[in-house]
XYZ file of C-alpha atoms in Angstrom:
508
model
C -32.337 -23.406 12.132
C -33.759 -21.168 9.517
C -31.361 -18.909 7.391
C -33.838 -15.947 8.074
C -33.346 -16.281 12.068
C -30.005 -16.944 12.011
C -29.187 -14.055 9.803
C -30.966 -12.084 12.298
C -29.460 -13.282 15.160
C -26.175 -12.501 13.830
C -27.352 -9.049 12.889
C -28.489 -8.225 16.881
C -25.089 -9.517 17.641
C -23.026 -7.113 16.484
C -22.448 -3.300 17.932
C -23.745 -0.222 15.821
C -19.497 0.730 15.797
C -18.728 -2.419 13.623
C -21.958 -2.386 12.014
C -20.605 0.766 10.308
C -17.581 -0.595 10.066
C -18.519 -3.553 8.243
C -20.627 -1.927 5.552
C -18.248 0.704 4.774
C -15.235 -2.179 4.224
C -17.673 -4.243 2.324
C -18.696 -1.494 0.189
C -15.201 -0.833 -0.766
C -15.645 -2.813 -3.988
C -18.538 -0.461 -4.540
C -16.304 2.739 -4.052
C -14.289 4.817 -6.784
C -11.396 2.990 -7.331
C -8.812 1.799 -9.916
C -9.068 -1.907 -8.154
C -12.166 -2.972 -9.018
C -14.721 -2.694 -12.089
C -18.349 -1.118 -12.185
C -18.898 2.251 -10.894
C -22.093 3.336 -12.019
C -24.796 5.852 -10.367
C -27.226 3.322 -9.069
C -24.432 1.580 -6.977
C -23.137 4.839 -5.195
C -26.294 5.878 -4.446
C -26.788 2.111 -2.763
C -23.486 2.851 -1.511
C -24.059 5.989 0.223
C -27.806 5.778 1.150
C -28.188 3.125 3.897
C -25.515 5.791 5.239
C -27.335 9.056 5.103
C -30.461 7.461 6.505
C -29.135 5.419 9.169
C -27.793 9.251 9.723
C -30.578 10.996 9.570
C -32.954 8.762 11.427
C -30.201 7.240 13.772
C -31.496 3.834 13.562
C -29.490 1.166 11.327
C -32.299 -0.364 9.701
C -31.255 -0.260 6.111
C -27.627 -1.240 6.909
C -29.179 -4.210 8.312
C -30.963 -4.627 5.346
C -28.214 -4.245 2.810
C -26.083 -6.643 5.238
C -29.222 -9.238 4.610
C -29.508 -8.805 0.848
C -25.205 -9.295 0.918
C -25.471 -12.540 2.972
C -28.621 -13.747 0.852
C -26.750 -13.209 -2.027
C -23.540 -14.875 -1.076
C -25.456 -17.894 0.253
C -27.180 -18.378 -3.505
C -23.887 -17.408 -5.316
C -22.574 -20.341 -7.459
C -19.099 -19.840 -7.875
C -18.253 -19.967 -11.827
C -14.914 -21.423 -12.545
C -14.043 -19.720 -15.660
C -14.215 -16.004 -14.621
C -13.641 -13.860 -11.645
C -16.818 -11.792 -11.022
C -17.860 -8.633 -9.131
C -19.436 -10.897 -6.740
C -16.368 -12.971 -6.288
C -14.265 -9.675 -5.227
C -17.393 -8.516 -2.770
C -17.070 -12.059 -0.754
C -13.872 -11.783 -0.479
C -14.413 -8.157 0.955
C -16.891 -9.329 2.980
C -14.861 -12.249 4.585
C -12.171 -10.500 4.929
C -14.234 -7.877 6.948
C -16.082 -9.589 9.051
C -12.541 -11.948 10.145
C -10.998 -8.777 10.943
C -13.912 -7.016 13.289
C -14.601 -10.654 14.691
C -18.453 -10.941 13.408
C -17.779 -14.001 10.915
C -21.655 -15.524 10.311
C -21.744 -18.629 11.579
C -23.462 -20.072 8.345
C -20.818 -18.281 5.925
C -20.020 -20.782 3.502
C -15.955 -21.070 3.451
C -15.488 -23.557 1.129
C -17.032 -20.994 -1.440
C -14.761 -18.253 -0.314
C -12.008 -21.229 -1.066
C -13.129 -21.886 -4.523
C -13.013 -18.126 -5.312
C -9.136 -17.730 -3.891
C -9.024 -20.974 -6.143
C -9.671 -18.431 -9.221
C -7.458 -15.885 -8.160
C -4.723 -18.591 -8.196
C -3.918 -17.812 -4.795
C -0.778 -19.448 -2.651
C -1.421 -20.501 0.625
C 0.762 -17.371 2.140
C -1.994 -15.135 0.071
C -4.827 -16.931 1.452
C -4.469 -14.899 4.892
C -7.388 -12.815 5.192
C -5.388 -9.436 5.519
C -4.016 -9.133 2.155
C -7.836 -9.138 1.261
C -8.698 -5.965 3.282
C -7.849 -2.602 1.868
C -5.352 -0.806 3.600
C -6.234 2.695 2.823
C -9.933 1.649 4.130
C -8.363 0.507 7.522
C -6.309 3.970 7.357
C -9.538 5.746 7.092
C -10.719 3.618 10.007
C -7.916 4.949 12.089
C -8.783 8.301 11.335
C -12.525 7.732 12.227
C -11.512 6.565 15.629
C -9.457 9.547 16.701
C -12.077 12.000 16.093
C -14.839 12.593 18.436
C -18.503 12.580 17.140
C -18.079 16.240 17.848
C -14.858 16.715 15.141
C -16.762 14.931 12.783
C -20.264 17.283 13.159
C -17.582 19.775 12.403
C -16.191 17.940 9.561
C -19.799 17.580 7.766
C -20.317 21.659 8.786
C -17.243 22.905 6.465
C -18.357 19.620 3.692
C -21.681 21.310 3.189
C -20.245 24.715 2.746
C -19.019 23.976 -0.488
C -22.097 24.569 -2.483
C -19.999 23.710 -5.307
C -19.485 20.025 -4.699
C -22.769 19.164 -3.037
C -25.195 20.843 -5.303
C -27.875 18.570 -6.398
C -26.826 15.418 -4.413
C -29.737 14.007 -3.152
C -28.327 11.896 -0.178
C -27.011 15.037 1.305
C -30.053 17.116 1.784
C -31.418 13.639 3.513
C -28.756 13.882 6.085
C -29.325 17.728 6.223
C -26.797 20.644 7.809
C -27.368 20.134 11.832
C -26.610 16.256 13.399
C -26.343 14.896 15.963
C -23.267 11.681 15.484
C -23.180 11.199 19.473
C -25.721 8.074 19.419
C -23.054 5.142 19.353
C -22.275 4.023 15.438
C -23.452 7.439 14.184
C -20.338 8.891 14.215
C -19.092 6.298 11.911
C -21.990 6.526 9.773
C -21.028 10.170 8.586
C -17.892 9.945 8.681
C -17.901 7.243 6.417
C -20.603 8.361 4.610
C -17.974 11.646 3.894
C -15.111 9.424 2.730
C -17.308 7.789 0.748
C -18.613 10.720 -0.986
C -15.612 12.592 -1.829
C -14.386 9.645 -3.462
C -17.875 9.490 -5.909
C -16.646 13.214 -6.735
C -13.099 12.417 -7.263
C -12.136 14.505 -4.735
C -10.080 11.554 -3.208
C -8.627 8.211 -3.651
C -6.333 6.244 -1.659
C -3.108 8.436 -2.238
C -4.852 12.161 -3.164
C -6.046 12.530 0.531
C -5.697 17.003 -0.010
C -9.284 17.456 0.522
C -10.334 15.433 3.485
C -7.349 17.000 5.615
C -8.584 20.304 4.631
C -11.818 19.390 6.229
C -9.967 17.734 9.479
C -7.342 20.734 9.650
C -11.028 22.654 10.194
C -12.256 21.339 13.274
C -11.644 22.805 16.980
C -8.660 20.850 18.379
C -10.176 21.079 21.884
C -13.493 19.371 21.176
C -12.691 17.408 18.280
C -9.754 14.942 18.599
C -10.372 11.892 21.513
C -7.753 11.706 24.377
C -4.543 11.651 23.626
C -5.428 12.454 19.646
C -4.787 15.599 18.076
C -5.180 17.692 14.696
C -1.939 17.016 13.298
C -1.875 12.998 14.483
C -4.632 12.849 12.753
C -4.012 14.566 9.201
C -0.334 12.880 9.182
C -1.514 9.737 9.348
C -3.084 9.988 5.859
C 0.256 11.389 4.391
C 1.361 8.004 4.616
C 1.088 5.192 1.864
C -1.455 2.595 3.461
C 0.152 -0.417 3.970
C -1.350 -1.288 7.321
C -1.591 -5.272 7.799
C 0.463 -8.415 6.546
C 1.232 -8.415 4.179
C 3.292 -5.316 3.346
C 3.355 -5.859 0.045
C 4.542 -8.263 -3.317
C 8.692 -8.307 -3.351
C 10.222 -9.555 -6.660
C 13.682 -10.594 -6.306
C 15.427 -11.115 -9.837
C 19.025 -12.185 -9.758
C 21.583 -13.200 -12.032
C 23.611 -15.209 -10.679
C 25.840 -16.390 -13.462
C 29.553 -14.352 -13.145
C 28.650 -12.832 -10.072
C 30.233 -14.091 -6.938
C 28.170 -13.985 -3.649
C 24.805 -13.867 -5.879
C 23.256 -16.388 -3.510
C 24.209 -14.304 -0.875
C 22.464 -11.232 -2.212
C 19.442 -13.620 -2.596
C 19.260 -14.614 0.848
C 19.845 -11.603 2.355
C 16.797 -9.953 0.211
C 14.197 -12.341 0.885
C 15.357 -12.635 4.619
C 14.448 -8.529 5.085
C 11.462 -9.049 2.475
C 10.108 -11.955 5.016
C 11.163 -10.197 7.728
C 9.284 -6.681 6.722
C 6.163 -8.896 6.186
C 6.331 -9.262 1.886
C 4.983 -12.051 0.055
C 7.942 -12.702 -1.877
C 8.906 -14.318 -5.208
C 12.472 -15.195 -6.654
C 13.978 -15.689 -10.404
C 17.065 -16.540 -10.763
C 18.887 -15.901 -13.501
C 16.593 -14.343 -15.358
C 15.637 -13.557 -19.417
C 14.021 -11.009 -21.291
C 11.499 -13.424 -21.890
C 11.316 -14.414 -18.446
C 10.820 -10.516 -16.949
C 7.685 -10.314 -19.880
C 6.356 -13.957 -17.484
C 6.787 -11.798 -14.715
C 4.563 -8.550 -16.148
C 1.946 -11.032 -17.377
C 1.705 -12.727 -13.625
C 1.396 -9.327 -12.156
C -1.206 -8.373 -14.109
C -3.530 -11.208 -12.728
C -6.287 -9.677 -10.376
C -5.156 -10.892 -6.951
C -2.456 -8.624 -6.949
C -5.343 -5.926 -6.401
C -4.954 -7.098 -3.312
C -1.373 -5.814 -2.138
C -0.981 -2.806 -0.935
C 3.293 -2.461 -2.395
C 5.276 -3.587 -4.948
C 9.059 -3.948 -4.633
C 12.281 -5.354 -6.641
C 15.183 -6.073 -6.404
C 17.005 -6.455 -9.544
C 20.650 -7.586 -8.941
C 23.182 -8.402 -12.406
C 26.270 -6.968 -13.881
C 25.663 -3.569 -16.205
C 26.833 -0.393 -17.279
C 25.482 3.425 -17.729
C 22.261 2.485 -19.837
C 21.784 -1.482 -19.711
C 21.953 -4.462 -17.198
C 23.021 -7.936 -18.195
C 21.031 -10.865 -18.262
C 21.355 -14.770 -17.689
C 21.606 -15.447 -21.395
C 24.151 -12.772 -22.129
C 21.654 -10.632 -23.429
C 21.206 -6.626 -22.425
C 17.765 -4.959 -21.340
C 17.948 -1.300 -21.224
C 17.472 -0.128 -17.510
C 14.736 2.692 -18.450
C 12.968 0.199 -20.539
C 12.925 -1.958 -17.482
C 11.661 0.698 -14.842
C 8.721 2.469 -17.007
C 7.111 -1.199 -18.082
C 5.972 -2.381 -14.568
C 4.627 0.799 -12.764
C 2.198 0.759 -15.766
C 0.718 -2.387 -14.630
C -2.944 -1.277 -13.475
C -2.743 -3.717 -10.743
C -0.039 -2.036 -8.887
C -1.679 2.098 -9.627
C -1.599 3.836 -7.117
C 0.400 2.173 -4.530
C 4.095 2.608 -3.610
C 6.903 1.150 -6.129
C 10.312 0.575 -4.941
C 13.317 -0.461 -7.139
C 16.279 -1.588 -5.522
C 18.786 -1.380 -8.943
C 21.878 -3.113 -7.851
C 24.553 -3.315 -11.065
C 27.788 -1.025 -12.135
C 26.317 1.668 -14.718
C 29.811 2.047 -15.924
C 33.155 1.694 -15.265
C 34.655 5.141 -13.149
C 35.425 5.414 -9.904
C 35.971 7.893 -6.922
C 39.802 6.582 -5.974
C 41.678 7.248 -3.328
C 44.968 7.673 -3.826
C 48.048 7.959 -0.551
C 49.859 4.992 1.516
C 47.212 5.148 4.082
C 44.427 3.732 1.907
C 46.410 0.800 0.868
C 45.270 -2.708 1.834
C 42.048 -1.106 3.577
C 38.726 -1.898 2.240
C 35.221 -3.762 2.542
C 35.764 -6.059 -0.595
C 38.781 -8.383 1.072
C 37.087 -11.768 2.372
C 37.623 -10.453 6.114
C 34.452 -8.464 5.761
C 31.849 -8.294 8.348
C 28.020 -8.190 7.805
C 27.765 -7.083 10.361
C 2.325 30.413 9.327
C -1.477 32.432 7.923
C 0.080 35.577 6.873
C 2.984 33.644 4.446
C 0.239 31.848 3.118
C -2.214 34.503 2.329
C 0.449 35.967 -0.104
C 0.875 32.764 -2.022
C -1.310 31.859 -5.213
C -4.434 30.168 -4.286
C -4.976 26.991 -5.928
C -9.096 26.560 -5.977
C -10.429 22.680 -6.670
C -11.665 23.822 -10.084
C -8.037 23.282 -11.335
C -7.327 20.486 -9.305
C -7.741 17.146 -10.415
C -7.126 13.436 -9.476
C -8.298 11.296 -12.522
C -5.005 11.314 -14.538
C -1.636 9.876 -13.431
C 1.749 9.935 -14.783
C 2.150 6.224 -14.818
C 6.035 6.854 -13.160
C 4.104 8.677 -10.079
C 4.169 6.558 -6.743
C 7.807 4.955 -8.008
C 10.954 4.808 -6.172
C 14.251 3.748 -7.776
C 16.995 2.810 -5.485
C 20.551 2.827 -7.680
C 23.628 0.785 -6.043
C 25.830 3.569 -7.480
C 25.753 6.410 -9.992
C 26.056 6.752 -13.437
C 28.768 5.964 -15.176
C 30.503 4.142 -11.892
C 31.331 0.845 -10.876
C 28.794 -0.773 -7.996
C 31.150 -2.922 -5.170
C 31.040 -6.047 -4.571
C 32.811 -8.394 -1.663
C 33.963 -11.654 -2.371
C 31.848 -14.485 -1.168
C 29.394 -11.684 -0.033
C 27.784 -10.096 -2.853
C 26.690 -6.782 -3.270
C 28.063 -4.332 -0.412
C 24.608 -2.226 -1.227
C 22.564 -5.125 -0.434
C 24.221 -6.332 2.508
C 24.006 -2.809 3.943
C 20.858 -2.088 2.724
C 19.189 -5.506 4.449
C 20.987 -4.683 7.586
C 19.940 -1.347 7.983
C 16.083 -1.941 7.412
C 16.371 -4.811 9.223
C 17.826 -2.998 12.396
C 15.113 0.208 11.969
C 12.068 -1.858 11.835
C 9.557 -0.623 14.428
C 11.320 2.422 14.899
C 8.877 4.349 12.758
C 11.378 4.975 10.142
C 10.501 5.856 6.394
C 11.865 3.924 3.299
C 13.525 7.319 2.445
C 15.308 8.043 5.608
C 16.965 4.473 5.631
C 18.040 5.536 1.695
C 19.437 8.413 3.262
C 20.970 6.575 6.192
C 22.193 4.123 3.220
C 24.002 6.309 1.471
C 26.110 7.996 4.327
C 26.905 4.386 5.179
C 27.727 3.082 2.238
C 30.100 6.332 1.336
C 32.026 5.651 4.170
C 33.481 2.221 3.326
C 36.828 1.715 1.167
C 36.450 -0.580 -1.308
C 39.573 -1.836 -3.300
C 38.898 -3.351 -7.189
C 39.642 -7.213 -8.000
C 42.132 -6.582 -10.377
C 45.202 -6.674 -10.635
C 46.105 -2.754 -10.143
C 43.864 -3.085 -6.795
C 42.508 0.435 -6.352
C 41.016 1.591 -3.427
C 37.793 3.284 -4.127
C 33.955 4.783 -2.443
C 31.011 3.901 -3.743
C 28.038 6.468 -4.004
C 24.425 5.116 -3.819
C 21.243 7.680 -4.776
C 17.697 7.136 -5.591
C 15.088 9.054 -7.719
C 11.569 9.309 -6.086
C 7.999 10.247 -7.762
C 6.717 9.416 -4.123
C 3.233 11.880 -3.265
C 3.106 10.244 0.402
C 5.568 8.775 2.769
C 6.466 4.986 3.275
C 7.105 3.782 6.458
C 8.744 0.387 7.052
C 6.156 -2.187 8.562
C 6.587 -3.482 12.855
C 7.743 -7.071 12.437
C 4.976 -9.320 10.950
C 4.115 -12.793 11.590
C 2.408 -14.116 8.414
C 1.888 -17.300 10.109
C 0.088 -16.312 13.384
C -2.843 -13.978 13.558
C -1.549 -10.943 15.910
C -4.873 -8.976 15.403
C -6.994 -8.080 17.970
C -10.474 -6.616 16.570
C -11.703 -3.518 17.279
C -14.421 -2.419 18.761
């Protein structure tokens, strides 16, 4: 059959809705964004245009036509082996896109989009379509679907208020003030067309999110939000990092296991909550200095774009400033934590360190016959309102900005103890953090919980058991566990994944 017909019978097979849906995750690449390279004029506006007239004229003829010129120019794409292109990151988009809303093209040639994963040096495990969609996009989607075409009218009312931000941009006026986003897909179109938008004015990215929920927090409750939706669903869904589908993230699990009883342990337990939180996970044991710089140089490599978290686990002996590696040799512990949330791969996405060493050599004793004998470090253990706000300083968008980040921002560090004390260990166990730790997010998973709350949770735990030293004056002690957060949204812990099965059902 001819490429022309069946490109067009494709086209006529798919709804308006996931039209929509499909250009704006295929134009992601396209968007404002530290992920991905060229973002000059001529691409918004290609970006944003099909939008505003499929819009204005409520027909989805140039969407159709920008799908056509995509698919035309994947099917004469010859994939180069020695660099990774723009064109190589928009078929993977597009794949990835069309898998999840169920409209793959027959005719899409697969064993291309294998030769690019080839590039990216992807495993098998990264090869699942759903690392390549981006999760604040599908977040976005979420928020598209609870409004009603009414909330978003509403949304576009208060946008083209602000004379400000819209002066001189051409696709606006095409779209005009009044529409009408009832026909089926039109809804999307604007609202998409907004996101899109804001982001060309640096208004937002995938963690500043401010000005969109000032526009939501505008609309009419009653007439905006679809059944069972409301205002405040809505806006709180976008104070959350986006980490929507498998995988939740990279996990990088460094152990030294040299010295340390129950290391193995430790190991296991880690990548048994990484796997079972839905992480892509990768081990060194008993590591180097030299192999930590390895690991920055691999996570610089551009398919880690693709995840949506980074975490580590970074388990040795230490003490108030340094930890101790395989070879003996020290790495200062700030030295450690301010080189990898620099990587540019990993901006703007959440960053959790789980630091598990002693950072000294005090500890909180307790001292009285009743203590004696009792703690978790014997070999028994178990695993077991308007008018406040009007009076407050009003921060205008002309002294806002979004462009510049404190490379620490969007970091957590998780420390086994504090500074200056010892971190517990049980024999044949490991660390007493990580066992509790593991157990804890492992038991709240699908609860809704955040990352912080089970730290919080953690630490009441973990303050409660009596831990007794291995020497020889055997001194019952409690450990205290803290972390340090430059966190601007909240992570929530991932429902149970299954990397290996596809649990998605498309939308519509």
């Amino acid at each position: 059959m001819d490429e022309v017909i069946q490109v067009t019978q494709w086209l006529s097979s798919i709804t308006p809705r996931k039209k929509a849906k499909l250009f704006f995750f295929t134009t992601h690449a396209d968007a404002p964004s530290p992920m991905v390279g060229s973002n000059d004029v001529d691409t918004h506006e290609e970006t944003q245009l099909p939008l505003a007239t499929t819009v204005a004229l409520h027909n989805f003829k140039n969407i159709d036509e920008f799908l056509k010129k995509k698919v035309n120019t994947f099917s004469c794409y010859n994939v180069i082996e020695n660099e990774i292109t723009k064109t190589d990151y928009e078929y993977l988009r597009f794949y990835s896109a069309c898998k999840y809303l169920d409209v793959v093209p027959p005719f899409l040639d697969l064993e291309k989009i294998s030769a690019i994963q080839n590039k990216f040096e992807m495993t098998d495990e990264e090869r699942d379509y759903r690392l390549l969609l981006d999760s604040a996009d599908l977040v976005l989607e979420k928020v598209c679907d609870s409004l009603k075409p009414a909330g978003v009218s509403q949304m576009w009312t208060a946008l083209r208020k602000d004379r400000n931000l819209i002066r001189g941009v051409k696709t606006i006026d095409i779209i005009g003030f009044f529409v009408d986003p009832s026909p089926t897909g039109i809804k999307e179109c604007l609202f998409f067309f907004i996101v899109r938008f804001l982001q060309k004015a640096d208004k937002i990215n995938r963690v500043n999110t401010n000005r969109l929920e000032r526009l939501i927090a505008q609309c009419d409750e009653s007439s905006s939000c679809e059944e069972g939706k409301t205002i405040d669903f809505t806006i709180d869904s976008l104070r959350f990092y986006p980490t929507e589908l498998y995988p939740f993230g990279f996990c990088l699990i460094m152990c030294v296991i040299e010295g340390r009883d129950g290391a193995m342990q430790e190991i296991e337990k880690t990548m048994e909550i990484s796997r079972h939180l839905g992480m892509i996970t990768h081990t060194e044991k008993n590591p180097t200095k030299e192999t930590i710089e390895l690991v920055k140089k691999e996570s610089m490599k551009p398919k880690y774009q693709f995840y949506s978290s980074f975490t580590c686990w970074f388990m040795s002996h230490g003490d108030s400033n340094s930890m101790v590696l395989a070879d003996g040799e020290t790495i200062e512990r700030e030295w450690f934590l301010t080189s990898f949330p620099d990587i540019s791969t990993f901006q703007l996405k959440p960053k959790v360190f789980f630091m598990v060493s002693c950072r000294g050599a005090n500890k909180f004793s307790l001292k009285g016959d009743e203590f004696e004998g009792q703690s978790a470090t014997c070999d028994y253990y178990d695993i077991g309102s308007a008018l406040i706000r009007n009076r407050m300083l009003d921060i205008t968008d002309s002294v806002r900005d979004i462009s510049y980040v404190q490379p620490m921002m969007d970091t957590l560090v998780a420390y086994s103890t504090i500074l200056d004390h010892l971190s517990g260990r049980a024999n044949a166990h490991g660390s007493i953090y990580v066992d509790r730790a593991c157990v804890l997010m492992s038991e709240n998973i699908s609860r809704g919980r955040s990352l912080t709350e089970i730290l919080e949770h953690l630490s009441q735990d973990l303050h409660e058991i009596l831990q007794e030293t291995m020497d020889e004056d055997r001194i019952v002690y409690k450990q205290a566990c803290h972390y340090d957060s430059f966190f601007r949204k909240t992570l929530k812990l991932p429902y149970t994944r299954h990397p290996k099965e596809d649990v998605h059902s498309a939308p519509q």
